[in-house]
PDB file of C-alpha atoms and ligand atoms in Angstrom:
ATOM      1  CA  UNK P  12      17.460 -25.343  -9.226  1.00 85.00           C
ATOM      2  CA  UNK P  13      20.114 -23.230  -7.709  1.00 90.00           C
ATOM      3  CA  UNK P  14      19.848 -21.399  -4.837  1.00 94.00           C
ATOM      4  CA  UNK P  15      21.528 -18.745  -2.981  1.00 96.00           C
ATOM      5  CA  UNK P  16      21.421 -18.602   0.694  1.00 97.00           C
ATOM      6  CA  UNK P  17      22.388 -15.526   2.769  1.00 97.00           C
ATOM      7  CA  UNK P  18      22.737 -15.843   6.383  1.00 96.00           C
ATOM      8  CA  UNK P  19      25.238 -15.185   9.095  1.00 95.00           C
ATOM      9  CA  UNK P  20      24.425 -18.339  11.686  1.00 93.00           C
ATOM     10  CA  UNK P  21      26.949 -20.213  10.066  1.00 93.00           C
ATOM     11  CA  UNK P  22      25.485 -23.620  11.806  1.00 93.00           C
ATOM     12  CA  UNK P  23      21.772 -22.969  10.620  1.00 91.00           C
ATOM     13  CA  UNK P  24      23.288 -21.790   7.396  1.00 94.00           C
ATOM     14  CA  UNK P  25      25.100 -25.086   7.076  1.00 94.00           C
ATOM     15  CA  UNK P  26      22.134 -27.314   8.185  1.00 93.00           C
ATOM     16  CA  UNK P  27      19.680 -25.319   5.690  1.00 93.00           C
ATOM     17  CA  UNK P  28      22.302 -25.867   2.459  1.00 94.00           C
ATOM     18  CA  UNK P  29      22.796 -29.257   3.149  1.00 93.00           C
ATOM     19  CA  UNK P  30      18.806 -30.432   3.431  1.00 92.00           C
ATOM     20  CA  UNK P  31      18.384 -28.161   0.052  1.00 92.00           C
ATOM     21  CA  UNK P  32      21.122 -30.524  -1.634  1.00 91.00           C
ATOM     22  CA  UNK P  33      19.634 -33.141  -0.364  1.00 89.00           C
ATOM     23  CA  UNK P  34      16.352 -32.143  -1.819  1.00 87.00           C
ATOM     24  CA  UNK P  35      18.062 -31.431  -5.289  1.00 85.00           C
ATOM     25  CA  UNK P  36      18.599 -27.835  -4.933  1.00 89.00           C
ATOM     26  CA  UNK P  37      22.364 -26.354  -6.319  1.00 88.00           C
ATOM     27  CA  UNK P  38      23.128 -24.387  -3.094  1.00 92.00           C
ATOM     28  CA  UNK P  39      25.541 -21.190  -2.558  1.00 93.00           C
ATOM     29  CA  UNK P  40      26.007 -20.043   0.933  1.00 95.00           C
ATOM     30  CA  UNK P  41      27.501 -16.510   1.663  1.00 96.00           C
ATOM     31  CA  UNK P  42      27.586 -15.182   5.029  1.00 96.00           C
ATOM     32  CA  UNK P  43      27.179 -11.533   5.056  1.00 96.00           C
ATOM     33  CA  UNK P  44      25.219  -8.838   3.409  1.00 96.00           C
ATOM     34  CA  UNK P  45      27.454  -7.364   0.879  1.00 96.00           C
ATOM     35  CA  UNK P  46      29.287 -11.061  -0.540  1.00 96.00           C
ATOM     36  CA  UNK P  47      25.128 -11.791  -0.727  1.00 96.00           C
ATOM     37  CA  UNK P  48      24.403  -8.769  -2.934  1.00 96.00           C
ATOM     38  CA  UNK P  49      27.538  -9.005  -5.440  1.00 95.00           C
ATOM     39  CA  UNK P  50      26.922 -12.519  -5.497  1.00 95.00           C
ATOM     40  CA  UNK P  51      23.366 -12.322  -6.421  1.00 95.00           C
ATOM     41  CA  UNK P  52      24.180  -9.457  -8.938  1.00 93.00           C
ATOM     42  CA  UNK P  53      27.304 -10.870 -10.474  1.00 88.00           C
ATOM     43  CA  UNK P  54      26.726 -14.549 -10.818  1.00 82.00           C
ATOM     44  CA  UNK P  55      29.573 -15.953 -10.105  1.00 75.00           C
ATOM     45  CA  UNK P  56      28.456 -19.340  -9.754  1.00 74.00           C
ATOM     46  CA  UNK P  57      25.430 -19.018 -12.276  1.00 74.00           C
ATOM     47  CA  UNK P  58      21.880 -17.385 -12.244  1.00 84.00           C
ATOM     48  CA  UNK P  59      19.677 -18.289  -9.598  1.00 91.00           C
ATOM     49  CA  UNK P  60      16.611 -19.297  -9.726  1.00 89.00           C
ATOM     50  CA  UNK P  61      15.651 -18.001  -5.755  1.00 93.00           C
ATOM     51  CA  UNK P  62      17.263 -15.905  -3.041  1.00 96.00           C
ATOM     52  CA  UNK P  63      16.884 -17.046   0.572  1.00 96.00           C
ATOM     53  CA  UNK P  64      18.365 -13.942   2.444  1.00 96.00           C
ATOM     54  CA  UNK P  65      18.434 -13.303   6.232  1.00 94.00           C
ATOM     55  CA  UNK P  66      17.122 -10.130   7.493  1.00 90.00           C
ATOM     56  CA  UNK P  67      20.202  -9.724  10.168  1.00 89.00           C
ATOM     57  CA  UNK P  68      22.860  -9.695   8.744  1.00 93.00           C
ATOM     58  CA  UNK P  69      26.919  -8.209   9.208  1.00 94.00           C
ATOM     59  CA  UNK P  70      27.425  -5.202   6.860  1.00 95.00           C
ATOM     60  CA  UNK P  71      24.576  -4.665   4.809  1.00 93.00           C
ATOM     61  CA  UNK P  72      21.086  -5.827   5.821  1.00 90.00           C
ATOM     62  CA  UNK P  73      18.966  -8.156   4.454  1.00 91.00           C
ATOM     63  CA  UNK P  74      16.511  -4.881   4.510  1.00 87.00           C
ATOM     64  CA  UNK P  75      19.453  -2.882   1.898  1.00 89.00           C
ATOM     65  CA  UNK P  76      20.351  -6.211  -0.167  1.00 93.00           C
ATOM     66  CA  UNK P  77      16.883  -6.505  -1.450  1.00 91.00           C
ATOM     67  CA  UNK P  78      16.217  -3.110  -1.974  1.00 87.00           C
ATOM     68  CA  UNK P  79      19.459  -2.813  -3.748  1.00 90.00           C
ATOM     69  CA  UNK P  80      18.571  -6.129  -5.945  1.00 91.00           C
ATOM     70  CA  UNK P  81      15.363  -4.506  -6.826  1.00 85.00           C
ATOM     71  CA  UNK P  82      17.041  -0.854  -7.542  1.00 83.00           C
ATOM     72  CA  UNK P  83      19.728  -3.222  -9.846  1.00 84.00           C
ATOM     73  CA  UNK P  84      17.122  -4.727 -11.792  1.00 82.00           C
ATOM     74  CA  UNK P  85      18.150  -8.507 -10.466  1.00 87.00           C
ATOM     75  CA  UNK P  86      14.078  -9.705 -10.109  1.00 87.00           C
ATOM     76  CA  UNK P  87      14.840 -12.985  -8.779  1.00 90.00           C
ATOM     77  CA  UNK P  88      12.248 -14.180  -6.634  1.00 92.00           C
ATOM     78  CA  UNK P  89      13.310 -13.635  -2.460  1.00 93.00           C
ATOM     79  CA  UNK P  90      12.450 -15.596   0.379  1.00 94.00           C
ATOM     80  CA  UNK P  91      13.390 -13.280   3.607  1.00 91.00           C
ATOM     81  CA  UNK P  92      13.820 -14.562   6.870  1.00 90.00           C
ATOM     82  CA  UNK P  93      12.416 -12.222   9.396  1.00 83.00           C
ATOM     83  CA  UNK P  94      12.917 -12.694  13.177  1.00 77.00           C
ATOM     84  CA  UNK P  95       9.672 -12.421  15.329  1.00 65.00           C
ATOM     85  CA  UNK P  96      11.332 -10.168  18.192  1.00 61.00           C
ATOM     86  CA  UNK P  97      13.601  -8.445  14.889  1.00 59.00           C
ATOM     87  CA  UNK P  98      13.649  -5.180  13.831  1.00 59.00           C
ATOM     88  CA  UNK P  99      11.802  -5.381  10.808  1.00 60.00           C
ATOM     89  CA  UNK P 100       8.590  -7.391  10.376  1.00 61.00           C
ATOM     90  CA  UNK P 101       6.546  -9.802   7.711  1.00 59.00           C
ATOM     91  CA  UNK P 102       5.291  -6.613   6.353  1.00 59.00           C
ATOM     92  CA  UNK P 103       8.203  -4.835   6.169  1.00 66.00           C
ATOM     93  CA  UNK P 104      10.100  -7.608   4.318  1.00 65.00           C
ATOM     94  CA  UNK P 105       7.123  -7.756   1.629  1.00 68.00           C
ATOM     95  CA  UNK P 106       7.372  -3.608   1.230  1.00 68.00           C
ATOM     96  CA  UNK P 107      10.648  -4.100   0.233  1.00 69.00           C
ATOM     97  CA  UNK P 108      10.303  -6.336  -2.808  1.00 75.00           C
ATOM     98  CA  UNK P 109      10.773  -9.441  -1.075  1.00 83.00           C
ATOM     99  CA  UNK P 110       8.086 -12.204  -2.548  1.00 85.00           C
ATOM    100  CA  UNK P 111       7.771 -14.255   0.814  1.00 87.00           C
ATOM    101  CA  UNK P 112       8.723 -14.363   4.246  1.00 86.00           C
ATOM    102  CA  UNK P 113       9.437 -17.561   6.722  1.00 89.00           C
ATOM    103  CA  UNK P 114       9.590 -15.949  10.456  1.00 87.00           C
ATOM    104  CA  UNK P 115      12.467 -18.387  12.301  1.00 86.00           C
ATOM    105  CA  UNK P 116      11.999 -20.697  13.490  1.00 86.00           C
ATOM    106  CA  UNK P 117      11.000 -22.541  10.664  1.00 89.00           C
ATOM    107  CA  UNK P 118      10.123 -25.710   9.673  1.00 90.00           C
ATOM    108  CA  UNK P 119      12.754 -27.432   6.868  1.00 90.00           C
ATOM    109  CA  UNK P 120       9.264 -28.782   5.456  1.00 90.00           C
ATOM    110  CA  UNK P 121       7.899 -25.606   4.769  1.00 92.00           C
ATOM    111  CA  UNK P 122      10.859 -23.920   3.372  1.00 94.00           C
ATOM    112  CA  UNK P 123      11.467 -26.495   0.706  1.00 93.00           C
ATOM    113  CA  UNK P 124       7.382 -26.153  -0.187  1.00 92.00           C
ATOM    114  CA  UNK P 125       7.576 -21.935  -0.311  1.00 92.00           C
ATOM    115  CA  UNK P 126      10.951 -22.217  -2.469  1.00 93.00           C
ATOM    116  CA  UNK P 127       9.580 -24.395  -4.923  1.00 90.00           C
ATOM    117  CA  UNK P 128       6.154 -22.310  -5.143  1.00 89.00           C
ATOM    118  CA  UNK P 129       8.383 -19.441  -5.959  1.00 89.00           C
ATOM    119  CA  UNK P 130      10.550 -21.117  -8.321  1.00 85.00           C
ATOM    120  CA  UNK P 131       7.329 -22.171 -10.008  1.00 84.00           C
ATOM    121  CA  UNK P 132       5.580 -18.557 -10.082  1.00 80.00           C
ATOM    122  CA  UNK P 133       9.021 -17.086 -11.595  1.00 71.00           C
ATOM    123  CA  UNK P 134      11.053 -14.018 -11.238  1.00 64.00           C
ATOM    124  CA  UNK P 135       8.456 -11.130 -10.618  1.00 61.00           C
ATOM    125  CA  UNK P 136       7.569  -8.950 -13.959  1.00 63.00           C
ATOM    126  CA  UNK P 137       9.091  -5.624 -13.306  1.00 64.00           C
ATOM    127  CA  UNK P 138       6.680  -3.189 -12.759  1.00 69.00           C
ATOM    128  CA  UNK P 139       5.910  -0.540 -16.072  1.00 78.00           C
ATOM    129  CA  UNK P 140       6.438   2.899 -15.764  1.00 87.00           C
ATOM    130  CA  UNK P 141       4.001   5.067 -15.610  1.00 89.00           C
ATOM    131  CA  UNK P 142       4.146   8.155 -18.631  1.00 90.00           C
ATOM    132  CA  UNK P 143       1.681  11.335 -18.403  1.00 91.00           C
ATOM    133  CA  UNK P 144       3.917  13.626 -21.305  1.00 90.00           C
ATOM    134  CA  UNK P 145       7.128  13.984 -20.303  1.00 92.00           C
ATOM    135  CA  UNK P 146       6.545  12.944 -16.863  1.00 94.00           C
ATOM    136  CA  UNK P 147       7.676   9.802 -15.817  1.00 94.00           C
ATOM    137  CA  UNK P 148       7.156   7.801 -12.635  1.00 93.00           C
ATOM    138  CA  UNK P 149       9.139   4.200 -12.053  1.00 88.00           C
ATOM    139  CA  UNK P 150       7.755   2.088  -9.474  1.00 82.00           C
ATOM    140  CA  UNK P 151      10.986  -0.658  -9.868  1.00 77.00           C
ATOM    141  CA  UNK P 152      13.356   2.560  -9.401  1.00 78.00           C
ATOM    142  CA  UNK P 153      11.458   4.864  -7.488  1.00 82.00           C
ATOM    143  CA  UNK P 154      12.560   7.629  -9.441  1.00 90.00           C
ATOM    144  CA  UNK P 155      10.344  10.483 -10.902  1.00 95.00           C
ATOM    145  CA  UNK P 156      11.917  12.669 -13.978  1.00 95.00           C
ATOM    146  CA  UNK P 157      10.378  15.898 -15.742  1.00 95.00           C
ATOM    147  CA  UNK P 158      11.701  15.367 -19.472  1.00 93.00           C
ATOM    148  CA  UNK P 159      15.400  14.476 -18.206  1.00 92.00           C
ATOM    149  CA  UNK P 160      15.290  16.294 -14.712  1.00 95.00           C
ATOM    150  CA  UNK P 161      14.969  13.928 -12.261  1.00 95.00           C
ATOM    151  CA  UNK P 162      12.918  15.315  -9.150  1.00 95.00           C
ATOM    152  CA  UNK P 163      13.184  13.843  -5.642  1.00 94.00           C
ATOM    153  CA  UNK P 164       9.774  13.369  -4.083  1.00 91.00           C
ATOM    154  CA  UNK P 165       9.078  11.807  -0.328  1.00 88.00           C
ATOM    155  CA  UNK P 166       7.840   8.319  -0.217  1.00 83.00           C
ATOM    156  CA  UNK P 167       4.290   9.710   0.212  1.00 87.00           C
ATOM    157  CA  UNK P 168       4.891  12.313  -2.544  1.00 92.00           C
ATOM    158  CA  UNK P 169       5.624   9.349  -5.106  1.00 91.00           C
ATOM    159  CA  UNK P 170       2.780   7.459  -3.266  1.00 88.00           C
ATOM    160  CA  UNK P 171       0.270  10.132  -4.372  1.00 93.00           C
ATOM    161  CA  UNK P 172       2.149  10.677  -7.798  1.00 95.00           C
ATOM    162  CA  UNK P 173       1.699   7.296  -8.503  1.00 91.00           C
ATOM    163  CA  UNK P 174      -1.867   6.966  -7.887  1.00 91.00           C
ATOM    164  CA  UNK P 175      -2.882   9.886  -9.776  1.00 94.00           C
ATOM    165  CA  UNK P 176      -0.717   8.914 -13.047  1.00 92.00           C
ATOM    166  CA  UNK P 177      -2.285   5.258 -13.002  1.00 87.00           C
ATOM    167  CA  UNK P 178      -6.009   7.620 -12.807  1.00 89.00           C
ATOM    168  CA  UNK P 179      -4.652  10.288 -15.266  1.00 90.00           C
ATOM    169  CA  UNK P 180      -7.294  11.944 -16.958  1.00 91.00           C
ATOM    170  CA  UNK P 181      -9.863  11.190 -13.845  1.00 91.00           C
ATOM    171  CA  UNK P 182     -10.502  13.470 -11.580  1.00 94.00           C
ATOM    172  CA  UNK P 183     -10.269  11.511  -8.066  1.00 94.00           C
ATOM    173  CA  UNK P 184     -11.517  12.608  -4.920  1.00 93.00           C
ATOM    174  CA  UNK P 185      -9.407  13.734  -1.762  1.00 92.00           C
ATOM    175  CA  UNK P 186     -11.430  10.741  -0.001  1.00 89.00           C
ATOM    176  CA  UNK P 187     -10.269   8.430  -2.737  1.00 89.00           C
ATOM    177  CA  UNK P 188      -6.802   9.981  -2.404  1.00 91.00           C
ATOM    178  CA  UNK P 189      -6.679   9.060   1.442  1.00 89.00           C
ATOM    179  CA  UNK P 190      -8.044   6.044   1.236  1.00 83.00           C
ATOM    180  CA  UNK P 191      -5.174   4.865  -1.558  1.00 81.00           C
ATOM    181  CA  UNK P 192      -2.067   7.378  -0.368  1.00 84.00           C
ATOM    182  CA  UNK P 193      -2.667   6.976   3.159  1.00 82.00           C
ATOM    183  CA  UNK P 194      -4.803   4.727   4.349  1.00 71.00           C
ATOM    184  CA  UNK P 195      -8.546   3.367   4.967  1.00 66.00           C
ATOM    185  CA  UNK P 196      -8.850   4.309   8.799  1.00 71.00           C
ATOM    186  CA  UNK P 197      -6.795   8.014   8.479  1.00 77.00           C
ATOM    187  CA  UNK P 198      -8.820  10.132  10.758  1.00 79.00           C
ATOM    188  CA  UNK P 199      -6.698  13.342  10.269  1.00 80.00           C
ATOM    189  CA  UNK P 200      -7.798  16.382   7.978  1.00 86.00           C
ATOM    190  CA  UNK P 201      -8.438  15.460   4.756  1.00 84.00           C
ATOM    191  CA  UNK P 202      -6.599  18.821   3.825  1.00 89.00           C
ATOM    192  CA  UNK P 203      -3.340  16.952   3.985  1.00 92.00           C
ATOM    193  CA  UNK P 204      -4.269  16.415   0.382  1.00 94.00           C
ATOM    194  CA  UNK P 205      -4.141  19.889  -0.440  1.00 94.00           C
ATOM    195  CA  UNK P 206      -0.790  20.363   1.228  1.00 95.00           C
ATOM    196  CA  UNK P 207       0.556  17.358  -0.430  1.00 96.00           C
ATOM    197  CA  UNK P 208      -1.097  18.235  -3.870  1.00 97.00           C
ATOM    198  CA  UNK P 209       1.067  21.801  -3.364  1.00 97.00           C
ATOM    199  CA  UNK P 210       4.393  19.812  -2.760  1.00 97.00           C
ATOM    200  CA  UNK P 211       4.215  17.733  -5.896  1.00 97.00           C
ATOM    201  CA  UNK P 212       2.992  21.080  -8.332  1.00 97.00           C
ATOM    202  CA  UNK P 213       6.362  22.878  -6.434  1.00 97.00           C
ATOM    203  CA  UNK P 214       8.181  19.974  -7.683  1.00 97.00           C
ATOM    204  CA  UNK P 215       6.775  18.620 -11.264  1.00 96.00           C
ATOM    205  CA  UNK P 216       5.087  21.753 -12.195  1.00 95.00           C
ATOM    206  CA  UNK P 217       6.095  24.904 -11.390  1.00 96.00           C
ATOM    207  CA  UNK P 218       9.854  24.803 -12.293  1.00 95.00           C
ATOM    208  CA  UNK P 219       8.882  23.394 -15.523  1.00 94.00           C
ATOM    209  CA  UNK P 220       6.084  25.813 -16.034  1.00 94.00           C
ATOM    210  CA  UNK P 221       3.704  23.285 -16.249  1.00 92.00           C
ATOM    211  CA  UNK P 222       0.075  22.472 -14.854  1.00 93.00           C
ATOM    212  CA  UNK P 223      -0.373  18.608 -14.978  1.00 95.00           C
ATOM    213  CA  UNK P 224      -2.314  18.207 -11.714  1.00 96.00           C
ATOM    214  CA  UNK P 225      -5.332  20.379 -12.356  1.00 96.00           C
ATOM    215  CA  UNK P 226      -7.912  21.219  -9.532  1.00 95.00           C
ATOM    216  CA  UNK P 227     -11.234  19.923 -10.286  1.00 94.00           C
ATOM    217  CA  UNK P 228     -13.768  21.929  -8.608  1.00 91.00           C
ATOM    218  CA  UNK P 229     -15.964  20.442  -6.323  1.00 88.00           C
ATOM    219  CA  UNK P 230     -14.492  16.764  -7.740  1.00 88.00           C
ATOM    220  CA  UNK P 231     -11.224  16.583  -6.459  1.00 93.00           C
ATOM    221  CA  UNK P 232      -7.872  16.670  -8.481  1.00 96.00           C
ATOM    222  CA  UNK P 233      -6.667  15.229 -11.848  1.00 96.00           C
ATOM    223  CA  UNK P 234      -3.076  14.416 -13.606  1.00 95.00           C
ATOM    224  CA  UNK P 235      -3.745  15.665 -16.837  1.00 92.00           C
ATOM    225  CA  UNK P 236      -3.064  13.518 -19.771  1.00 77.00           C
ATOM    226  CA  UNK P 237      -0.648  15.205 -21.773  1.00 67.00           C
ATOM    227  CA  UNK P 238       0.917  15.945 -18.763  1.00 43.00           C
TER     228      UNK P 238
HETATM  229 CA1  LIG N  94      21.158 -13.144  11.034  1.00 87.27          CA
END
């Protein structure tokens, strides 16, 4: 199994490849974001079956280098190493596209065990795009297009997008709608809907001409399926 390990503490670096070769493992060690994401995209050394890549790290964080992995298409399963007191968090790292997390400290034990799970499970599937007519939603990408137009949405513009394509043709509720696009406990005005339903027509309806997320009266609001 070959491994790539990104991390900048060159003496924990060192002590993590060498137990992985002991254990079997084909390691690569790079110490710094950007040698970790044009290694993991180009291969140089071969394909690798899992990614353990430090959060911290000089020039690109471990935060960018999976997101930019994911954005390249490169699925291979990551293992991020988060920092209790760090910046980013367990969650965080997850958000991201990362399939696990060890917070460091961590035991040697239980690294080996969480690699070799992931190994096992595989490189993640890449998620399918959604399709209502000509619009087009890509979770792996982020990107929504009209036909060929792409149009930039907010992170909770896509977030609402997405829900209604994967419910096109139902007409869901603005409870339903906070409870998915924001979250369980929001205890704002449920009319943020409404505002957010008018951004997304502004942007994948009305300079198209189009009508795709139709008001349902009394029910809610609905992608329509021909989009
Ligand atoms: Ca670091």
């Amino acid at each position: 199994m070959r491994v790539l390990v990104v991390e900048d503490e060159v003496a924990m670096a060192e002590t993590v490849r060498d137990g992985l070769r002991h254990e079997g493992f084909t390691v690569d060690l790079v110490h710094d974001g950007p040698e970790g994401l044009w290694t993991a995209t180009e291969k140089p050394y071969g394909a690798y079956d899992v990614i353990v890549l430090d959060i911290m790290l000089p020039g690109l964080s471990g935060y960018e280098v999976c997101r930019q992995l994911r954005a390249g298409q490169v699925w291979t399963p990551i293992l991020m190493l988060t920092a209790k007191d760090g910046e980013y968090d367990q969650a965080d790292a997850l958000d991201l596209g990362a399939d696990d997390y060890l917070t460091k400290p961590f035991s040697f034990v239980v690294l080996i065990a969480r690699l070799r799970a992931l190994v096992r499970r595989g490189a993640p599937e890449r998620p399918a795009v959604l399709r209502a007519g000509d619009l087009t939603l890509d979770p792996a990408e982020r990107r929504v297009l009209r036909g060929d137009t792409q149009v930039p949405v907010t992170p909770r513009e896509f977030a609402l997008l997405e829900f209604l394509m994967r419910h096109r043709g139902q007409a869901m509720t603005k409870t339903a709608i906070i409870e998915n696009v924001w979250d369980a406990h929001f205890d704002g005005d449920p009319n943020i809907v409404e505002v957010y339903i008018g951004y997304l027509r502004k942007k994948i309806d009305h300079p198209f001409g189009r009508n795709a997320i139709e008001t349902v009266r009394g029910a809610g609001y609905r992608l329509a399926e021909e989009g």
